[in-house]
Coordinates of C-alpha atoms (C1' of nucleotides) in Angstrom, one line a residue:
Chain A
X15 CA 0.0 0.0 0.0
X16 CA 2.0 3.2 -1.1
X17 CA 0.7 6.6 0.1
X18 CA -0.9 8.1 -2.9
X19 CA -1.6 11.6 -2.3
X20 CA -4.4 13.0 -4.3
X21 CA -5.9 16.7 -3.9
X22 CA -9.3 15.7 -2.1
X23 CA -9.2 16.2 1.4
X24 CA -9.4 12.8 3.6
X25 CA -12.4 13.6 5.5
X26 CA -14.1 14.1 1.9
X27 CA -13.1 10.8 1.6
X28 CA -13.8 9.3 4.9
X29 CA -17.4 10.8 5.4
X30 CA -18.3 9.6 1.7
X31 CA -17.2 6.1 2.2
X32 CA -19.0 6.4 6.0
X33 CA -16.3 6.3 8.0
X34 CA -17.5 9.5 10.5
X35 CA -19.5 9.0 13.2
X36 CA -18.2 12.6 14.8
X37 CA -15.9 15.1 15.1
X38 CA -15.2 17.4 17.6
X39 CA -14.7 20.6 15.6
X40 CA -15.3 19.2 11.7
X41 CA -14.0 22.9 10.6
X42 CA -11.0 23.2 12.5
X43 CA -10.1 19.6 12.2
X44 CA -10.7 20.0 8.1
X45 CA -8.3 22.9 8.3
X46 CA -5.6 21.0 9.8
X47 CA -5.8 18.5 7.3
X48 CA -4.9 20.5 4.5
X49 CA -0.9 20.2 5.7
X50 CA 0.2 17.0 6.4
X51 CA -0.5 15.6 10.3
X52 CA 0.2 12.7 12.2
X53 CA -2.7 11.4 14.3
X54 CA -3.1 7.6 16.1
X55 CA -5.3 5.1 16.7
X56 CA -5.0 2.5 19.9
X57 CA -5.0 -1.2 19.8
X58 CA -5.2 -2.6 22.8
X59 CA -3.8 -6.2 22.9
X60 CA -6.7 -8.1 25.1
X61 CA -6.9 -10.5 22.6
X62 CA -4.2 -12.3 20.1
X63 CA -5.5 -11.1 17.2
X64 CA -7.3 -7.9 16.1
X65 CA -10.8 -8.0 14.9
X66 CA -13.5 -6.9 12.1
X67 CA -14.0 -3.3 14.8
X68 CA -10.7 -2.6 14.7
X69 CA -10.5 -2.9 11.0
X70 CA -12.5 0.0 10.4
X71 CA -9.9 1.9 12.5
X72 CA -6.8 0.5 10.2
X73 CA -9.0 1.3 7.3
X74 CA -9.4 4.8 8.2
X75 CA -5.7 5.1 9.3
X76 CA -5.2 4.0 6.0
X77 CA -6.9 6.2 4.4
X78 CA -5.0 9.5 6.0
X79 CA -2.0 7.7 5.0
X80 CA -2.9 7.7 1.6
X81 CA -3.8 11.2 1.5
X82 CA -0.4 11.8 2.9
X83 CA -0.6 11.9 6.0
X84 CA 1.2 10.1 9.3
X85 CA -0.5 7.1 11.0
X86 CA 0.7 5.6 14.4
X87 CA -0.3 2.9 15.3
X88 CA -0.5 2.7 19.1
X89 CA -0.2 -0.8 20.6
X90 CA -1.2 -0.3 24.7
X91 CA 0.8 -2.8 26.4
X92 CA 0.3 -0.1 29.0
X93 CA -3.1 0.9 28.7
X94 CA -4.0 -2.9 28.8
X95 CA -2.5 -3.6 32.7
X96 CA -4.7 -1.3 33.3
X97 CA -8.1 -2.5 31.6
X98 CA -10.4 -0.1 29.7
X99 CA -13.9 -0.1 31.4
X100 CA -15.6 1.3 28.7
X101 CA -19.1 -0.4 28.1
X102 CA -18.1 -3.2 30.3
X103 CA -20.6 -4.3 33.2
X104 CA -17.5 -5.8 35.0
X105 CA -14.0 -5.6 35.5
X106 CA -12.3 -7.4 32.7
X107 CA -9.7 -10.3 34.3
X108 CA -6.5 -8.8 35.1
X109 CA -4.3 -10.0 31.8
X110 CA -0.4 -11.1 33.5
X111 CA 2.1 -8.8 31.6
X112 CA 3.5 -12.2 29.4
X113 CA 0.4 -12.6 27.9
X114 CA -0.4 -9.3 27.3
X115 CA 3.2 -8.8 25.4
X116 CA 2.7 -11.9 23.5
X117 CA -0.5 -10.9 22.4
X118 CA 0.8 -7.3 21.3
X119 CA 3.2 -8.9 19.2
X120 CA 0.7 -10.7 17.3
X121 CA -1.4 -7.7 17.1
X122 CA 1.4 -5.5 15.6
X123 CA 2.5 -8.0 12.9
X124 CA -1.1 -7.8 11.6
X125 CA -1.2 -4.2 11.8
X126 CA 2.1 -4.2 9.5
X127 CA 0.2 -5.7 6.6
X128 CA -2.4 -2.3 6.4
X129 CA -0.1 0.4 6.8
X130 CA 3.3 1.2 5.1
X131 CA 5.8 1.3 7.7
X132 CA 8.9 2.3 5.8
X133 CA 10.9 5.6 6.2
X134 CA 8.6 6.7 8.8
X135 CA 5.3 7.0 6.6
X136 CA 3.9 5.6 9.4
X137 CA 4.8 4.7 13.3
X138 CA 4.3 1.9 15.3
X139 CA 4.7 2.8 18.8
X140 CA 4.1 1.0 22.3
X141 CA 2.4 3.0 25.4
X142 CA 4.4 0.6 27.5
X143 CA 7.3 2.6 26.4
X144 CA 6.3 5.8 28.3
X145 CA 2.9 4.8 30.9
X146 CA 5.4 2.2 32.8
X147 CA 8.0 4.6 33.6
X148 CA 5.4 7.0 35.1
X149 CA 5.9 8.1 39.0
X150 CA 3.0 7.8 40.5
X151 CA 3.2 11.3 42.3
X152 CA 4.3 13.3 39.6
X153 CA 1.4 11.7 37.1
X154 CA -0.8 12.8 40.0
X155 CA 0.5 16.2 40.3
X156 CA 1.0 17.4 36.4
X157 CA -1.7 14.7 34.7
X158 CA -4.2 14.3 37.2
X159 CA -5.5 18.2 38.5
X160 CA -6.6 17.9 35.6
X161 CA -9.5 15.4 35.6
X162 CA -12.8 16.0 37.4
X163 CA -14.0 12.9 39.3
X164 CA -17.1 14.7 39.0
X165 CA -16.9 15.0 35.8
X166 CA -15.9 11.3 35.8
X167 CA -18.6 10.2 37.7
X168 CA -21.2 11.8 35.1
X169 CA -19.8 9.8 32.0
X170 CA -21.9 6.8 30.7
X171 CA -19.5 4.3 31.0
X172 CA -18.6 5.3 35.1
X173 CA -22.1 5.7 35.7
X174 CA -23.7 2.1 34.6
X175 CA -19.9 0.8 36.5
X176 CA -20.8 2.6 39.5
X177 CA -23.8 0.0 39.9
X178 CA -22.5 -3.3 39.8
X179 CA -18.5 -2.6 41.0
X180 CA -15.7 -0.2 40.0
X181 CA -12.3 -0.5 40.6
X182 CA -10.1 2.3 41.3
X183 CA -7.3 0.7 38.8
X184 CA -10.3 0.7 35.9
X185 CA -11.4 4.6 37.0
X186 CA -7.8 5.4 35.6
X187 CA -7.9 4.4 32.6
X188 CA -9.3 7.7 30.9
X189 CA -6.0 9.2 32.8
X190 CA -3.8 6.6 31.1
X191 CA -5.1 6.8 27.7
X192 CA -5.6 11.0 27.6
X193 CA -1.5 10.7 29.1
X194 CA -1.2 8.9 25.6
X195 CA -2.6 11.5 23.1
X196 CA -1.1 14.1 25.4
X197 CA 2.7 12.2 25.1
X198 CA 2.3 11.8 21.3
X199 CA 1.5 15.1 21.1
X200 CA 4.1 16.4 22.4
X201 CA 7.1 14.0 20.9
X202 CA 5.4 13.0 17.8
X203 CA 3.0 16.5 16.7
X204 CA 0.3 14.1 17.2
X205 CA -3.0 16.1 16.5
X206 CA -5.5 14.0 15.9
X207 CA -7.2 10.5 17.7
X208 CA -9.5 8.3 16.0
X209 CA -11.2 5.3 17.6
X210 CA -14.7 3.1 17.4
X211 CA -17.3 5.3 18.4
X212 CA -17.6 4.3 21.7
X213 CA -14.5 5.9 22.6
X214 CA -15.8 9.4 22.4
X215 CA -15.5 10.5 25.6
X216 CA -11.7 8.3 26.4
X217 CA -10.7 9.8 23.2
X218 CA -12.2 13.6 24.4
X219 CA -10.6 13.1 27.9
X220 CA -7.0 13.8 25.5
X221 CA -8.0 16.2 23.7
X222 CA -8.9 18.1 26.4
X223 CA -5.9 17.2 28.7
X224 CA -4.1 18.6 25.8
X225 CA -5.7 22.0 26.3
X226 CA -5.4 22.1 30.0
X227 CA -1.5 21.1 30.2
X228 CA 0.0 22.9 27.2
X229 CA -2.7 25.1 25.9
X230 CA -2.5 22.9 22.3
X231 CA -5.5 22.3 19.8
X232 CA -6.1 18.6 18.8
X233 CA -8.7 16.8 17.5
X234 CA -11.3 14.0 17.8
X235 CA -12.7 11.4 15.0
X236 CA -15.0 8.8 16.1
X237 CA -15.6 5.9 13.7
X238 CA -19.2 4.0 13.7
X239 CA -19.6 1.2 15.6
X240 CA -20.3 -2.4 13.5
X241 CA -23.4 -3.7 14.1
X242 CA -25.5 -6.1 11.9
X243 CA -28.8 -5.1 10.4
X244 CA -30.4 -5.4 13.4
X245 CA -28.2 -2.8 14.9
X246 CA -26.8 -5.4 17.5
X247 CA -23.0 -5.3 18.0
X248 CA -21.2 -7.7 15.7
X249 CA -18.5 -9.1 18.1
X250 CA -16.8 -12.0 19.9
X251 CA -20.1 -12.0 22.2
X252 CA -22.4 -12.6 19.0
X253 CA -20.2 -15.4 17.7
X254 CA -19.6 -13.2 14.6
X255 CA -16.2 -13.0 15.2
X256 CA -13.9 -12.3 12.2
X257 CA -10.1 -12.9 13.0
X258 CA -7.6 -11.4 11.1
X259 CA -5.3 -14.0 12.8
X260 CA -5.1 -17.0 9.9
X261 CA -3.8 -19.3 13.0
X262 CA -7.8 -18.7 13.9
X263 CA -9.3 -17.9 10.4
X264 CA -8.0 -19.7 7.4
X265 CA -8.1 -17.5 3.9
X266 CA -10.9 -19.3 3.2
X267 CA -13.0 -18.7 6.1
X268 CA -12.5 -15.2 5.7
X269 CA -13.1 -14.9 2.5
X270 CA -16.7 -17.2 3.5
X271 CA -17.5 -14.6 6.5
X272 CA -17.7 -11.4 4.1
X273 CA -19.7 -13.4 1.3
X274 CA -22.2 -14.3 4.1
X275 CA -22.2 -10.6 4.8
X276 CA -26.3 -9.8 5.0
X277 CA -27.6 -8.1 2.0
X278 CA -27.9 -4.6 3.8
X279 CA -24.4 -4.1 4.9
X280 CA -22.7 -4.6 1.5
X281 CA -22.5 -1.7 0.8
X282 CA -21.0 -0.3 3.9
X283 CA -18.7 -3.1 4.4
X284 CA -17.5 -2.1 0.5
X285 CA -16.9 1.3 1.5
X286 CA -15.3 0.4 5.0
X287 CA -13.1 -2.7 3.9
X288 CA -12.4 -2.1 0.5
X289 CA -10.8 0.7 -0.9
X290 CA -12.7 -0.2 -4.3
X291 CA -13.6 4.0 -5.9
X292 CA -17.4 4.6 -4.2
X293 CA -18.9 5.1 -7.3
X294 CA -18.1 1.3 -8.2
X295 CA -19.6 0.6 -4.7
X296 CA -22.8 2.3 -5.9
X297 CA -22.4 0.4 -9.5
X298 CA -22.3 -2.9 -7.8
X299 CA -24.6 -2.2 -4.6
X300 CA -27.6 -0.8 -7.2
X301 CA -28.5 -4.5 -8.1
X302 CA -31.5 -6.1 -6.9
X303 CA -31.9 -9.8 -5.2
X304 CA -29.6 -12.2 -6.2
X305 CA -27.1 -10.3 -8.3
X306 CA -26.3 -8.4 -5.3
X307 CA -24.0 -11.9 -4.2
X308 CA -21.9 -10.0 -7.2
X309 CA -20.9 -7.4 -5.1
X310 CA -20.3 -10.0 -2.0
X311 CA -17.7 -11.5 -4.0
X312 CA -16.2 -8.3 -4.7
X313 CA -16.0 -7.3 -1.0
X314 CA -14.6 -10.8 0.5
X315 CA -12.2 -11.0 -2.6
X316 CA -11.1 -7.4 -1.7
X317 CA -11.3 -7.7 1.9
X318 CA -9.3 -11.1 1.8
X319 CA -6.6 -9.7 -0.4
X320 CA -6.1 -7.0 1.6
X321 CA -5.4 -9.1 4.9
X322 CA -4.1 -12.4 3.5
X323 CA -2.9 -11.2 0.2
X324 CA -4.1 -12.0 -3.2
X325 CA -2.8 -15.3 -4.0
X326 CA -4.7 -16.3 -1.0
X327 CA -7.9 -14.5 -2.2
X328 CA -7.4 -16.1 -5.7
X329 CA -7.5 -19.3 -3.7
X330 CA -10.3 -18.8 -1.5
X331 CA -12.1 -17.2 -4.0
X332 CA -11.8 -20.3 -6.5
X333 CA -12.6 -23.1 -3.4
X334 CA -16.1 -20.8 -2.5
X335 CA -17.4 -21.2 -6.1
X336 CA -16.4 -24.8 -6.5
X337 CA -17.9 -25.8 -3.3
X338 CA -20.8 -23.3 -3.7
X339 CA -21.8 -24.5 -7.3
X340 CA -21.4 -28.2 -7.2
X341 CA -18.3 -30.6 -8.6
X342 CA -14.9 -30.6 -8.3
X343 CA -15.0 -29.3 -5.0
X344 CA -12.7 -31.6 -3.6
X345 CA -8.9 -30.2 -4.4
X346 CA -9.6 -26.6 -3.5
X347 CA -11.5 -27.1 0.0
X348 CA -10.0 -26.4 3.1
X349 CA -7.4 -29.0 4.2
X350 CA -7.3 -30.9 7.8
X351 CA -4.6 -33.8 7.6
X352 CA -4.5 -35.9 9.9
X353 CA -1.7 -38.8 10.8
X354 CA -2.1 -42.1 9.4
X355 CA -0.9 -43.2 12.9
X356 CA -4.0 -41.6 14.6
X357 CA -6.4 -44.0 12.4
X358 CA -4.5 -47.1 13.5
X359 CA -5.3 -46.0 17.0
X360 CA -8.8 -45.8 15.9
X361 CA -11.1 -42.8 14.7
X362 CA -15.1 -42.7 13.9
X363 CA -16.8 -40.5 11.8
X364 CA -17.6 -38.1 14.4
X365 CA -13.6 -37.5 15.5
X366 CA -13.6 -36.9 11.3
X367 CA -15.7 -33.7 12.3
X368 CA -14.1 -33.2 15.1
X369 CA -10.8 -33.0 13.8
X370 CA -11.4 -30.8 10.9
X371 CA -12.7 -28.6 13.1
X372 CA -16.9 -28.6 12.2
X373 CA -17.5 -30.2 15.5
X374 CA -16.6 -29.5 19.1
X375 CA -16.8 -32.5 20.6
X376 CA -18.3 -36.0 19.3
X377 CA -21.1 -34.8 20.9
X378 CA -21.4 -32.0 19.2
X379 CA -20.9 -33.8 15.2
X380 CA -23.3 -36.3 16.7
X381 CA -25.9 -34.0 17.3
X382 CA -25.4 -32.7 13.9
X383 CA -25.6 -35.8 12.0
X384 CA -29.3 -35.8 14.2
X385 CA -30.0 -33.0 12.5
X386 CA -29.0 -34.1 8.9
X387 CA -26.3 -31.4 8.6
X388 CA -23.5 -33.7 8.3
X389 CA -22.7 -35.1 4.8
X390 CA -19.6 -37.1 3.3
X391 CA -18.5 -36.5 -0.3
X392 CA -22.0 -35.0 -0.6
X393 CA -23.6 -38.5 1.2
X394 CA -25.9 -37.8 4.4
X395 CA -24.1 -39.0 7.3
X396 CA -26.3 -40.8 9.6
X397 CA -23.9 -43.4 11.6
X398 CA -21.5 -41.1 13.4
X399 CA -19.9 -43.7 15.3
X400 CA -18.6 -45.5 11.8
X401 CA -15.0 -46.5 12.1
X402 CA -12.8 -44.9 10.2
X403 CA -9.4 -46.7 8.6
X404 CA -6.9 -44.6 6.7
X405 CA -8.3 -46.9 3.3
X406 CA -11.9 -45.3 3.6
X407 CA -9.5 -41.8 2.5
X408 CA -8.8 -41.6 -1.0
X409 CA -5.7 -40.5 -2.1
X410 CA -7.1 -36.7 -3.1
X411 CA -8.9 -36.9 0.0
X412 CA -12.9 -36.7 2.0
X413 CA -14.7 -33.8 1.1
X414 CA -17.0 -33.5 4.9
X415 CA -19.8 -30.7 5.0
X416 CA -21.2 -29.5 8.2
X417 CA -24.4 -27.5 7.9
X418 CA -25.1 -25.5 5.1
X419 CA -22.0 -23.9 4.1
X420 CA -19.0 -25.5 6.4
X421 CA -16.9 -27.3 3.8
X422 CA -13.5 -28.9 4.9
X423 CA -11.1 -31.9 3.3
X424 CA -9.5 -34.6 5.2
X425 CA -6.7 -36.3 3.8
X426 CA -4.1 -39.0 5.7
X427 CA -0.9 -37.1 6.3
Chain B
rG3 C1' -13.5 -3.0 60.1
rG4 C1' -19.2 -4.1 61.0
rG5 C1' -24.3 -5.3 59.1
rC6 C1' -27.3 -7.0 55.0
rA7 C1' -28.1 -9.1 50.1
rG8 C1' -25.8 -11.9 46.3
rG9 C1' -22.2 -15.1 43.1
rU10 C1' -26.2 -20.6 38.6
rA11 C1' -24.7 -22.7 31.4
rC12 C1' -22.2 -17.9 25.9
rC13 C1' -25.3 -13.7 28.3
rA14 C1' -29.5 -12.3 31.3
rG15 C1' -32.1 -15.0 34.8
rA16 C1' -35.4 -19.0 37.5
rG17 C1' -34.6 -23.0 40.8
rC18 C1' -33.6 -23.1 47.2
rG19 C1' -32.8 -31.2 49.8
rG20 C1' -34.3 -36.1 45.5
rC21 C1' -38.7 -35.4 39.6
rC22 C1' -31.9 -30.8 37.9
rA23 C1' -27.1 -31.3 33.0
rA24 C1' -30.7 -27.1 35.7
rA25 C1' -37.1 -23.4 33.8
rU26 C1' -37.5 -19.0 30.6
rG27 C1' -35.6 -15.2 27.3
rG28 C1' -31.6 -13.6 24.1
rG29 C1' -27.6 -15.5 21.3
rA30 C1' -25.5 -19.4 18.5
rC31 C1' -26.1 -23.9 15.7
rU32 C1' -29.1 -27.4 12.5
rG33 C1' -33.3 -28.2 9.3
rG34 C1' -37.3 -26.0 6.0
rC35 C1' -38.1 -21.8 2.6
rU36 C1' -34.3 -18.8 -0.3
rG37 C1' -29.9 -16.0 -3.5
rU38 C1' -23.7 -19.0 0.4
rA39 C1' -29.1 -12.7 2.1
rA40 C1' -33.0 -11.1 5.4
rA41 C1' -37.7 -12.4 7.6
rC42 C1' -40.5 -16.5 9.1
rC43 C1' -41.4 -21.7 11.0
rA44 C1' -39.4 -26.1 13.5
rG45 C1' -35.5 -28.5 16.3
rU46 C1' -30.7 -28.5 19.0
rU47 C1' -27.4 -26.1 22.6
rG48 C1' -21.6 -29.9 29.0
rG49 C1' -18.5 -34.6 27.9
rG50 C1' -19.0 -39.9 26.9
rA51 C1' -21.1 -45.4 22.2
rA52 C1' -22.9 -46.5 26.8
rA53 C1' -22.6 -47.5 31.9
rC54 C1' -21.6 -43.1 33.6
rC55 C1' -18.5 -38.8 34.5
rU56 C1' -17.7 -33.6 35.3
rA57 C1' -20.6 -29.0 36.3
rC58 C1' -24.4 -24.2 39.7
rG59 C1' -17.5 -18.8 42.8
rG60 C1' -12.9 -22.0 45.5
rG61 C1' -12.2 -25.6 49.5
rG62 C1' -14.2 -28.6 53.4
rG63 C1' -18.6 -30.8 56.0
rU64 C1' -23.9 -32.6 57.1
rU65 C1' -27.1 -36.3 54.5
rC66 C1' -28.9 -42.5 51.6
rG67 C1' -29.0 -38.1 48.4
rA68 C1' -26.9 -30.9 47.9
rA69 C1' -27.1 -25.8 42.9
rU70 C1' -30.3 -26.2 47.2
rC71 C1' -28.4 -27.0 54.5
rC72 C1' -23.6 -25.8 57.6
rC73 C1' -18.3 -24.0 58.0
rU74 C1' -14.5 -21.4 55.6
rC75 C1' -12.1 -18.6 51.9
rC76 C1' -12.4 -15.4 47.5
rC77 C1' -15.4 -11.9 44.8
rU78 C1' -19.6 -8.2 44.0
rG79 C1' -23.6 -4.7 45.4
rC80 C1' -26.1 -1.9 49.3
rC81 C1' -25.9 0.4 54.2
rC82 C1' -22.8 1.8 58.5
rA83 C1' -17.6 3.1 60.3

RNA sequence: GGGCAGGUACCAGAGCGGCCAAAUGGGACUGGCUGUAAACCAGUUGGGAAACCUACGGGGGUUCGAAUCCCUCCCUGCCCA
């Protein structure tokens, strides 16, 4: 992704593809733009890999990038000790500093595929860095005179907390992340903070912190959040999870969770995960019915290329309409192989499922085969408990299907 | 530090000695209808082939038998200090 800069101001291009949710002053923040700026995003690493809300935060940092200006990427190891309580009903688990770290190196490999890191056209930076040298009474003293526990108390997010249990460590977490934007501002010229719009008033809380301590202007731009048609939030908690980690998410899964995309977010999810020209958006998002799985292929192609790369989008690509349109399915499904050692211990159809992963236990494949949602090479499975030998595999290997639209090949490794 | 109320499956939330792998709702999954869509209808939703095993915050106890009773520890809310 080179930075292509072209004469239309980003926030043109951001509020046309639907990228703004708000902005704290849309004039002054549109006549910073016109010069180049560097602004940041934070990722905290909770998880090992980022997921399909974050995305619309890389896209966006993307897009600046490409209009010339300077992404940084902000991985908080720091801010994550800590644990943002933002629209939380309980105090998240305290994460031990190992796993945080090895999940923040996961996080910022995938963030290096989005953003061109060379020669500084963008930063990756750590809050570890700067938030674990802090001295406690000095933070206090020159960061924290500033905030209002009244003020505090009134946000949304402390308010719903103050019901069911707040911990003082959570209650400092708007400090923590506000001493971010305020620290980049000052090393990096750091004007700007996006985030998911539910980060409004965390992302505010800097802004303003930057006023009160040096008396400098900066800005706020609050993304939407993702929800699905219904408006419910499309998360881990919904089991809509997209992972941008293939160790989780195959190519081909991927590629299978944008095409399943419901019809009314197409269009969206082109203009957020794409960076296909919005007038092609509207081209392929003006069809009716079935032609609009057209313009599903053209998002998961695009969004799969753009995180796994576009060999592995060709590939996806070419498996989804084989197994979606009938024969010759077989060489371009998914791959589980499993030891020819493990059949001679013994394995039934179910472990089959199991092991390819459309089952969770035998239980589980068991119950599906019930339900007639387990086939083999297109035949219903009804015995689940069927031994297996490595001899029942041909050589090009056992096309299984769970449900619908799970596909996955077994072969004897 | 004291008093009171609580901690139940992915979430919310019933159950308060056996009929409880645990109501109900949401979510998810499967089937039907479709366009790999939505909506709708139906079913499923701890593990195990089974016997049975593990589960109702952790540990211990009472009982033929505990999610349910007792002790203790941890955690949360409310009130008092």
């Amino acid at each position: 992704m080179t930075a292509v800069v072209t004469k239309t101001n980003v926030l043109d291009t951001l509020s046309e593809r639907g990228f703004v949710n708000q902005v704290s002053d849309m004039e002054g923040l549109r006549r910073a733009t016109e010069k180049p700026i560097t602004l940041y995003c934070g990722f905290d690493p909770t998880s090992d890999s980022l997921h399909i809300g974050h995305l619309v935060q890389v896209m966006a940092l993307a897009h600046f990038q490409r209009h010339g200006h300077r992404p940084i990427a902000l991985v908080g190891e720091g801010t994550t000790m800590i644990g943002d309580p933002t629209g939380r009903a309980t105090g998240r688990t305290i994460m031990t500093k190992k796993e945080i770290a090895a999940n923040a190196a996961k996080i910022k490999e995938q963030l290096s595929h989005y953003l061109d890191f060379s020669d500084g056209k963008a930063i990756m930076l750590d809050n570890a860095a700067w938030l674990t040298k802090l001295n406690y009474i000095d933070f206090l003293r020159d960061i924290g005179r500033h905030f209002s526990v009244n003020q505090m108390l009134a946000m949304e997010t402390y308010k719903t907390r103050l019901e069911t249990g707040l911990s003082f460590l959570e209650f400092n977490y708007l400090l923590l992340q506000s001493y971010d934007f305020l620290h980049m501002y000052r090393e990096d010229g750091c004007i700007l903070q996006i985030g998911g719009g539910d980060q409004w008033s965390n992302c505010l809380g800097g802004m303003d912190l930057i006023r009160k301590a040096d008396g400098g202007t900066a800005f706020v731009l609050t993304t939407p959040l993702i929800t699905d048609a219904v408006g419910q939030k499309m998360g881990k908690s919904t089991g809509n999870a997209l992972s941008l980690n293939p160790a989780y998410m195959s190519p081909y899964d991927y590629y299978q969770f944008w095409i399943n995309v419901e019809d009314a977010l197409v269009g969206q999810f082109l203009g957020f995960f794409t960076f296909l020209p919005m007038d092609e958006v509207w081209r392929l998002t003006n069809r009716e019915g079935a032609e609009l799985r057209q313009a599903k292929e053209t998002l998961a192609f695009e969004a799969t290329t753009l995180t796994h790369g576009e060999e592995a989008a060709r590939e996806a690509q070419a498996a989804s309409r084989a197994l979606f349109s009938g024969e010759g399915a077989l060489e371009t499904a998914p791959t589980t192989v499993i030891p020819a050692t493990d059949f001679a211990a013994g394995l039934i159809v179910a472990d089959l499922f199991t092991r390819a992963g459309l089952a969770t236990s035998r239980g589980d494949a068991r119950r599906l085969a019930a339900q007639g949602g387990a086939s083999l090479s297109g035949e219903r499975v009804d015995d689940m408990d069927r031994t297996v030998t490595a001899a029942d595999i041909p050589a090009n290997g056992l096309l299984l299907r769970a449900g619908k639209k799970r596909y996955r090949r077994v072969v004897v490794g």
